[in-house]
Coordinates of C-alpha atoms and ligand atoms in Angstrom, one line a residue:
M1 CA 0.1 -0.2 0.0
S2 CA 1.2 3.3 -1.2
L3 CA 0.2 7.2 -0.8
A4 CA 3.3 8.2 -2.3
K5 CA 3.0 12.2 -2.9
R6 CA -0.9 11.8 -2.6
R7 CA -2.3 15.2 -2.0
I8 CA -4.6 14.9 0.9
L9 CA -6.2 17.3 2.9
L10 CA -7.2 16.7 6.6
G11 CA -9.8 18.6 7.9
V12 CA -10.4 18.6 11.6
S13 CA -13.2 19.7 13.3
G14 CA -14.4 19.6 16.9
G15 CA -14.6 16.7 19.0
I16 CA -12.6 14.8 21.6
A17 CA -11.8 12.2 18.7
A18 CA -9.3 14.9 17.2
Y19 CA -6.6 13.0 19.2
K20 CA -6.7 10.0 17.0
S21 CA -6.2 12.4 13.8
C22 CA -2.9 13.1 15.2
E23 CA -2.3 9.1 14.5
L24 CA -3.6 9.8 11.4
V25 CA -1.5 12.1 10.6
R26 CA 1.5 9.7 11.3
R27 CA -0.1 6.7 9.4
L28 CA -0.6 8.6 6.6
R29 CA 2.9 9.8 6.7
D30 CA 4.2 6.4 7.1
L31 CA 2.7 5.6 3.1
D32 CA 4.7 9.0 2.2
A33 CA 1.6 11.1 1.9
D34 CA 1.4 14.4 1.2
V35 CA -1.4 15.9 3.9
R36 CA -2.2 19.2 5.0
V37 CA -4.3 20.3 8.2
V38 CA -6.9 22.4 8.1
M39 CA -8.5 23.2 11.5
T40 CA -12.2 24.5 12.5
E41 CA -11.9 26.9 15.3
S42 CA -13.5 24.3 17.6
A43 CA -10.9 21.7 16.6
T44 CA -8.8 24.1 18.4
H45 CA -9.9 23.9 21.6
F46 CA -9.2 20.0 21.6
L47 CA -5.7 20.9 20.4
S48 CA -3.3 23.0 18.9
P49 CA -2.5 23.7 15.3
T50 CA 1.2 23.3 16.7
T51 CA 0.2 19.8 17.4
F52 CA -0.7 19.3 13.5
Q53 CA 2.0 21.3 12.3
A54 CA 4.6 19.3 14.0
L55 CA 3.1 16.1 13.0
S56 CA 2.5 17.2 9.4
G57 CA 5.7 19.0 8.7
Q58 CA 3.0 21.6 7.1
S59 CA 1.9 25.1 8.5
V60 CA -1.7 24.3 9.6
R61 CA -4.6 26.8 8.9
V62 CA -7.8 27.8 10.5
S63 CA -9.1 30.8 9.2
L64 CA -9.8 32.1 5.9
W65 CA -8.8 35.3 7.0
D66 CA -5.5 35.2 8.1
A67 CA -3.6 37.5 5.6
Q68 CA -0.1 35.4 5.8
A69 CA -1.5 32.3 5.0
E70 CA -3.1 33.6 2.3
A71 CA -0.1 35.2 0.7
A72 CA 1.8 32.1 0.8
M73 CA -1.3 29.2 -0.1
G74 CA -4.5 30.9 -1.2
H75 CA -7.7 28.8 0.0
I76 CA -8.7 28.5 -4.0
E77 CA -4.9 27.2 -4.5
L78 CA -5.1 24.5 -1.5
A79 CA -8.6 23.8 -2.7
R80 CA -7.0 22.9 -6.3
W81 CA -3.9 21.4 -4.5
A82 CA -5.7 18.6 -2.8
E83 CA -6.2 15.4 -4.2
R84 CA -8.5 14.2 -1.7
I85 CA -10.0 15.7 1.4
L86 CA -10.6 13.8 4.6
I87 CA -12.8 15.3 7.2
A88 CA -11.9 13.5 10.4
P89 CA -13.5 13.9 13.0
A90 CA -16.5 15.1 11.1
S91 CA -18.8 16.7 14.0
A92 CA -22.6 17.1 13.4
D93 CA -22.2 20.5 13.3
I94 CA -19.7 20.2 10.5
L95 CA -22.2 17.4 8.6
A96 CA -25.0 20.0 8.8
R97 CA -22.9 22.8 7.5
L98 CA -21.7 20.5 4.5
A99 CA -24.8 19.4 3.8
H100 CA -26.3 23.0 3.3
G101 CA -23.3 24.0 1.0
L102 CA -22.3 26.5 3.8
A103 CA -19.1 28.5 3.4
D104 CA -18.6 30.1 6.9
D105 CA -14.9 28.9 7.7
L106 CA -11.6 28.1 5.7
L107 CA -12.7 24.6 5.6
T108 CA -16.4 24.8 4.6
T109 CA -15.0 27.1 1.9
L110 CA -12.0 24.4 0.5
C111 CA -15.0 21.8 0.9
L112 CA -16.8 24.1 -2.0
A113 CA -13.8 25.5 -3.5
S114 CA -12.5 21.9 -4.4
A115 CA -13.5 19.6 -7.2
A116 CA -11.0 16.5 -5.4
P117 CA -13.6 13.4 -3.8
L118 CA -14.5 14.2 -0.2
Y119 CA -14.8 11.8 2.6
V120 CA -16.0 12.5 6.2
A121 CA -15.3 10.2 9.5
P122 CA -17.8 11.2 11.4
A123 CA -17.8 11.2 15.4
M124 CA -20.2 12.0 18.0
N125 CA -22.3 10.9 21.2
Q126 CA -24.7 8.1 19.7
Q127 CA -28.0 10.4 20.3
M128 CA -26.2 13.4 18.1
W129 CA -25.3 10.3 15.3
A130 CA -29.1 8.9 15.9
H131 CA -30.9 12.4 15.9
A132 CA -33.4 13.0 12.5
A133 CA -31.5 15.7 12.0
T134 CA -28.3 14.1 11.2
R135 CA -29.5 11.1 9.8
A136 CA -31.3 13.8 7.1
N137 CA -27.8 15.5 6.3
I138 CA -26.1 12.2 6.3
E139 CA -28.1 10.7 3.7
T140 CA -28.1 14.2 1.5
L141 CA -24.5 13.7 1.4
R142 CA -24.5 10.1 1.0
Q143 CA -26.8 11.0 -2.4
R144 CA -24.1 13.9 -3.2
G145 CA -21.6 11.1 -3.6
V146 CA -19.5 11.7 -0.5
G147 CA -17.7 8.9 1.4
L148 CA -19.1 8.0 4.7
L149 CA -16.3 5.9 6.4
G150 CA -18.2 5.0 9.5
P151 CA -19.0 5.5 11.7
A152 CA -18.2 2.7 14.6
S153 CA -20.2 1.3 17.4
G154 CA -19.0 0.5 21.0
D155 CA -17.3 3.0 24.1
Q156 CA -18.0 6.7 23.3
A157 CA -15.8 9.6 25.4
C158 CA -19.0 10.6 27.2
G159 CA -19.3 7.3 28.5
D160 CA -22.4 6.4 26.2
V161 CA -22.3 3.0 24.3
G162 CA -23.2 3.2 20.9
S163 CA -22.9 4.1 16.9
G164 CA -20.6 7.8 16.6
R165 CA -16.9 6.4 17.4
M166 CA -14.7 7.5 14.8
L167 CA -13.0 4.9 12.6
E168 CA -9.5 3.9 14.1
A169 CA -6.4 5.9 12.3
H170 CA -5.2 2.8 10.4
E171 CA -8.7 2.1 9.1
L172 CA -8.8 6.1 7.5
R173 CA -5.6 5.3 6.4
D174 CA -6.3 2.6 4.1
A175 CA -10.3 3.8 3.1
M176 CA -7.5 6.9 1.5
A177 CA -5.5 4.3 0.1
A178 CA -8.2 2.4 -1.5
S179 CA -9.5 5.9 -2.7
F180 CA -6.9 6.2 -5.1
G181 CA -7.7 2.7 -6.3
D182 CA -4.4 0.3 -6.2
G183 CA -4.2 -2.8 -5.2
S184 CA -4.8 -6.3 -5.9
L185 CA -7.7 -5.7 -8.3
A186 CA -6.6 -2.5 -9.5
G187 CA -8.7 -2.0 -13.1
L188 CA -11.5 -5.2 -12.6
N189 CA -14.9 -4.5 -12.3
V190 CA -16.3 -6.2 -9.7
V191 CA -20.4 -7.1 -9.0
V192 CA -21.2 -7.9 -5.3
S193 CA -24.5 -8.4 -3.9
A194 CA -25.2 -8.5 -0.2
G195 CA -28.3 -8.5 2.4
P196 CA -31.0 -10.5 2.2
T197 CA -33.8 -10.6 0.2
Y198 CA -38.0 -9.9 0.9
E199 CA -40.5 -12.1 -0.8
D200 CA -43.6 -9.7 -0.4
I201 CA -46.7 -11.7 0.9
D202 CA -48.9 -8.9 1.3
P203 CA -48.4 -4.9 1.7
V204 CA -47.3 -5.0 5.2
R205 CA -45.6 -8.8 5.6
F206 CA -42.8 -10.9 3.7
I207 CA -40.6 -13.6 3.8
G208 CA -37.2 -12.8 4.6
N209 CA -34.1 -13.9 6.6
R210 CA -31.5 -12.9 8.7
S211 CA -28.7 -12.0 6.8
S212 CA -27.6 -8.4 7.9
G213 CA -25.8 -7.4 4.7
R214 CA -22.5 -6.8 6.7
M215 CA -20.5 -9.2 5.3
G216 CA -21.2 -8.4 1.9
F217 CA -20.7 -4.6 2.5
A218 CA -17.4 -5.5 3.8
V219 CA -16.6 -7.7 0.8
A220 CA -17.4 -4.6 -1.5
Q221 CA -15.4 -2.4 0.7
A222 CA -12.4 -4.7 0.3
A223 CA -12.9 -4.9 -3.0
A224 CA -12.9 -1.1 -3.3
L225 CA -9.9 -1.5 -0.9
A226 CA -8.1 -3.7 -3.2
G227 CA -8.7 -0.9 -6.5
A228 CA -11.6 -2.7 -8.0
N229 CA -14.5 -0.5 -9.4
V230 CA -17.4 -1.8 -7.2
T231 CA -20.9 -1.8 -8.3
L232 CA -22.8 -2.9 -4.8
V233 CA -26.5 -4.8 -4.9
A234 CA -28.2 -4.5 -2.0
G235 CA -31.3 -6.1 -0.5
P236 CA -33.1 -4.4 1.7
V237 CA -30.5 -3.6 4.9
S238 CA -29.8 0.0 6.5
L239 CA -26.1 0.0 6.3
P240 CA -24.1 3.2 4.2
T241 CA -22.7 2.6 1.0
P242 CA -19.0 1.7 2.1
A243 CA -16.1 4.7 0.6
G244 CA -15.1 3.9 -2.4
V245 CA -18.1 1.7 -3.7
A246 CA -18.4 3.5 -6.7
R247 CA -22.3 2.4 -7.4
R248 CA -25.1 1.2 -5.1
I249 CA -28.1 -0.5 -6.5
D250 CA -30.8 -1.0 -3.7
V251 CA -33.3 -4.2 -4.5
R252 CA -35.9 -5.8 -2.3
S253 CA -37.1 -9.0 -4.0
A254 CA -34.9 -12.1 -5.0
A255 CA -36.0 -11.5 -8.5
Q256 CA -35.4 -7.9 -8.8
M257 CA -31.8 -8.7 -7.7
H258 CA -31.4 -11.2 -10.1
V259 CA -32.3 -8.4 -12.9
A260 CA -29.6 -6.0 -11.0
V261 CA -27.1 -8.3 -10.8
L262 CA -27.1 -9.8 -14.3
D263 CA -27.7 -6.5 -15.7
A264 CA -24.3 -5.2 -13.4
S265 CA -22.6 -8.3 -14.5
A266 CA -22.2 -8.0 -18.6
L267 CA -19.2 -6.3 -18.2
A268 CA -18.0 -7.5 -15.1
D269 CA -14.9 -9.4 -14.6
I270 CA -15.4 -10.7 -11.0
Y271 CA -19.3 -11.5 -9.2
I272 CA -19.3 -12.3 -5.7
G273 CA -22.4 -13.6 -4.5
A274 CA -22.5 -12.7 -0.9
A275 CA -26.4 -11.9 -0.9
A276 CA -28.9 -14.4 1.2
V277 CA -30.9 -14.9 -1.7
G278 CA -34.4 -16.2 -0.8
D279 CA -35.2 -19.3 -2.4
Y280 CA -38.8 -19.2 -2.9
R281 CA -41.2 -16.5 -3.2
P282 CA -44.9 -16.7 -2.7
N283 CA -47.1 -17.1 -6.3
Y284 CA -49.6 -14.7 -5.3
V285 CA -49.0 -11.2 -3.3
S286 CA -51.9 -10.1 -2.1
A287 CA -52.9 -6.2 -2.9
H288 CA -54.9 -6.1 0.4
K289 CA -53.6 -7.0 3.9
L290 CA -54.5 -10.3 4.2
K291 CA -56.8 -11.2 7.1
K292 CA -56.7 -13.2 9.8
R293 CA -59.6 -16.2 9.7
D294 CA -60.1 -17.6 13.1
G295 CA -59.9 -21.2 13.0
A296 CA -58.6 -21.6 9.4
G297 CA -54.9 -22.4 9.0
L298 CA -53.7 -20.4 5.8
S299 CA -51.6 -22.3 3.4
L300 CA -49.1 -20.2 1.1
Q301 CA -48.4 -21.3 -1.7
L302 CA -44.2 -21.0 -3.3
S303 CA -42.7 -21.2 -6.6
E304 CA -38.4 -21.2 -6.4
N305 CA -37.0 -18.4 -7.5
P306 CA -34.0 -18.2 -10.3
D307 CA -30.6 -18.9 -9.0
I308 CA -28.5 -15.9 -9.9
L309 CA -25.4 -17.9 -9.4
T310 CA -26.5 -20.8 -11.8
S311 CA -28.1 -18.2 -14.4
L312 CA -24.8 -16.4 -15.0
S313 CA -22.5 -19.3 -15.1
A314 CA -24.8 -21.1 -17.7
K315 CA -24.0 -17.9 -20.4
P316 CA -21.2 -18.4 -22.2
V317 CA -19.0 -15.2 -21.2
H318 CA -19.4 -14.9 -17.6
P319 CA -17.1 -13.0 -14.8
F320 CA -15.3 -15.3 -12.5
L321 CA -17.9 -16.4 -10.0
V322 CA -17.9 -16.9 -6.5
G323 CA -20.8 -18.1 -4.5
F324 CA -21.2 -18.2 -0.8
A325 CA -22.8 -20.8 1.3
A326 CA -24.1 -20.4 4.9
E327 CA -24.5 -23.7 6.4
T328 CA -25.9 -24.5 9.9
H329 CA -24.3 -28.3 9.4
D330 CA -21.6 -30.2 7.4
V331 CA -20.3 -27.0 5.8
A332 CA -17.4 -28.6 4.2
N333 CA -19.4 -31.0 2.1
Y334 CA -22.8 -28.8 1.0
A335 CA -20.0 -25.7 0.1
Q336 CA -18.3 -28.4 -2.2
H337 CA -21.1 -29.3 -3.7
K338 CA -22.6 -26.1 -4.5
L339 CA -19.3 -25.2 -6.2
R340 CA -19.9 -27.9 -8.8
N341 CA -23.3 -27.6 -8.7
K342 CA -23.7 -24.0 -9.3
G343 CA -20.5 -23.4 -12.0
L344 CA -18.8 -21.6 -9.8
D345 CA -15.0 -20.8 -9.6
M346 CA -15.0 -20.3 -5.9
I347 CA -17.1 -21.0 -2.6
A348 CA -16.3 -19.3 0.3
A349 CA -18.4 -21.0 3.5
N350 CA -19.9 -20.6 7.0
Q351 CA -21.0 -21.9 9.8
V352 CA -23.9 -20.0 10.7
G353 CA -24.7 -19.6 15.1
E354 CA -22.7 -18.9 18.1
G355 CA -21.8 -15.5 16.9
L356 CA -20.7 -16.1 13.5
G357 CA -22.5 -16.0 10.3
F358 CA -25.7 -13.8 10.2
E359 CA -26.2 -10.7 12.5
A360 CA -22.9 -11.1 14.1
D361 CA -19.6 -9.1 13.9
D362 CA -17.1 -12.1 13.4
N363 CA -17.1 -14.5 11.0
A364 CA -14.7 -17.8 9.8
L365 CA -14.8 -19.3 6.7
S366 CA -13.4 -21.7 4.6
V367 CA -12.9 -21.0 1.1
Y368 CA -12.8 -23.6 -1.9
W369 CA -11.7 -23.6 -5.1
A370 CA -11.2 -26.7 -7.8
D371 CA -7.8 -27.2 -6.8
G372 CA -7.6 -25.6 -3.8
A373 CA -8.8 -24.4 -0.2
I374 CA -7.6 -22.3 2.6
E375 CA -9.3 -21.9 5.9
L376 CA -9.5 -18.4 7.0
P377 CA -10.3 -18.9 11.1
R378 CA -12.4 -16.3 13.0
A379 CA -11.9 -12.7 12.7
A380 CA -14.2 -9.5 12.6
K381 CA -15.8 -8.9 8.8
P382 CA -13.8 -6.1 7.6
E383 CA -10.8 -7.9 8.2
L384 CA -12.2 -11.7 7.1
A385 CA -13.2 -9.6 4.0
R386 CA -9.8 -8.3 3.3
Q387 CA -8.5 -11.9 3.3
L388 CA -11.1 -13.2 1.1
I389 CA -10.5 -11.0 -1.5
T390 CA -6.8 -11.3 -1.7
Q391 CA -7.4 -14.9 -2.1
I392 CA -10.2 -13.9 -4.6
A393 CA -7.9 -11.9 -6.4
Q394 CA -4.5 -14.5 -6.5
C395 CA -7.3 -17.3 -7.9
Y396 CA -9.0 -14.8 -10.5
R397 CA -5.2 -13.9 -11.7
A398 CA -4.2 -17.9 -11.8
S399 CA -7.6 -18.6 -13.8
R400 CA -6.7 -16.0 -16.4
A401 CA -3.2 -16.3 -16.6
G402 CA -4.0 -20.6 -17.3
Ligands
C5P501 O1 -28.0 -22.8 -2.6 P1 -27.7 -21.4 -1.3 O2 -29.2 -20.3 -1.1 O3 -27.2 -22.0 0.0 O4 -26.0 -21.0 -2.0 C1 -25.8 -19.7 -1.6 C2 -25.1 -19.0 -2.6 O5 -26.2 -19.0 -3.9 C3 -25.0 -17.6 -2.3 O6 -23.8 -17.2 -3.0 C4 -26.1 -17.1 -3.0 O7 -25.7 -15.3 -3.3 C5 -26.6 -17.3 -4.3 N1 -27.6 -17.6 -4.4 C6 -28.1 -17.1 -5.9 N2 -29.5 -17.1 -6.4 C7 -30.2 -17.7 -5.3 C8 -29.9 -18.5 -4.5 C9 -28.6 -18.3 -4.0 O8 -26.9 -16.5 -6.3 N3 -31.6 -17.7 -5.9

């Protein structure tokens, strides 16, 4: 991983997580990035500009009205200089100001004046993060193409526990490196499906499953980190689009996912089917809410959904195909059977239950391909996804070389 000569403008807004940004400057400079720090006025109540000046080796700017600094490098020049703008920590306040396009200080002015991709790493109290105003601002920024890095969940400086912790310095550094698109999948188009599907029964009921989408989203992010141009086809989940993912298509049913994946895969090099696609759908979707009929049972007639992976492998020209197999028992046997049956190049199998797999933070995978296998032991999903992508890249290159 390298960020040699990459020009990163690090915006630091007012929050206690600013202490982690000191480490971030170090980590970015480890990869030889050229880092310039701009602080908001509030940030200076947590840390002194001198700290960042010492760490970045560059003067730090705070005010738009500093005549001497403007003479050295004007704010428009600084906006043009940046190849990436990363705001870490991004407080609720700066997210609101960005969402509304304000330019009431140097940092927000730079964001408006720069064509560089903007990334934000939110950090705030979990209640502030959950507030409807913040949710709306985040949605606005996301739709505008701003990369959302985190936040993570866990203990907070204020004593609360919940979502709103800034990502760690190494995670932000990796996201910056990924945003420049170098890595083992550089130049490849990768489609990833993730999450469950919902098969409607009537306007208020559906058949779904317990997939959280987190493994698939982590895989999409890891593929982007590895330099791929990623299209993420997501079932109904409420997860933010991972930074670096080029395109997200939201779907609900297996049939919609089938259409979206086949369409997106037409020009793809690799398809990774991490979604838990519903195998059956009701034959008939009632236009009105079904009424309870006391004493009488209810039977639903179901028909089988087409298998997305099998449809792709049946095509004369198709991407390198990676499937997932979530099993409750006899994992190896079922996975290898699916590898052959569905005409896959690789399959990643996991046991569900006991803090692993669906709805869990951790996972463990056994990965099989025609003439090999690897065990990826229990780890947090983002780390596991990174290891899986490394393996996929290796097998993909081997298959194309042979
Ligand atoms: O057969 P099973 O559903 O267990 O296989 C899981 C794998 O097959 C996953 O990769 C899933 O994304 C894929 N799948 C699919 N289309 C379906 C059902 C599953 O591509 N209709």
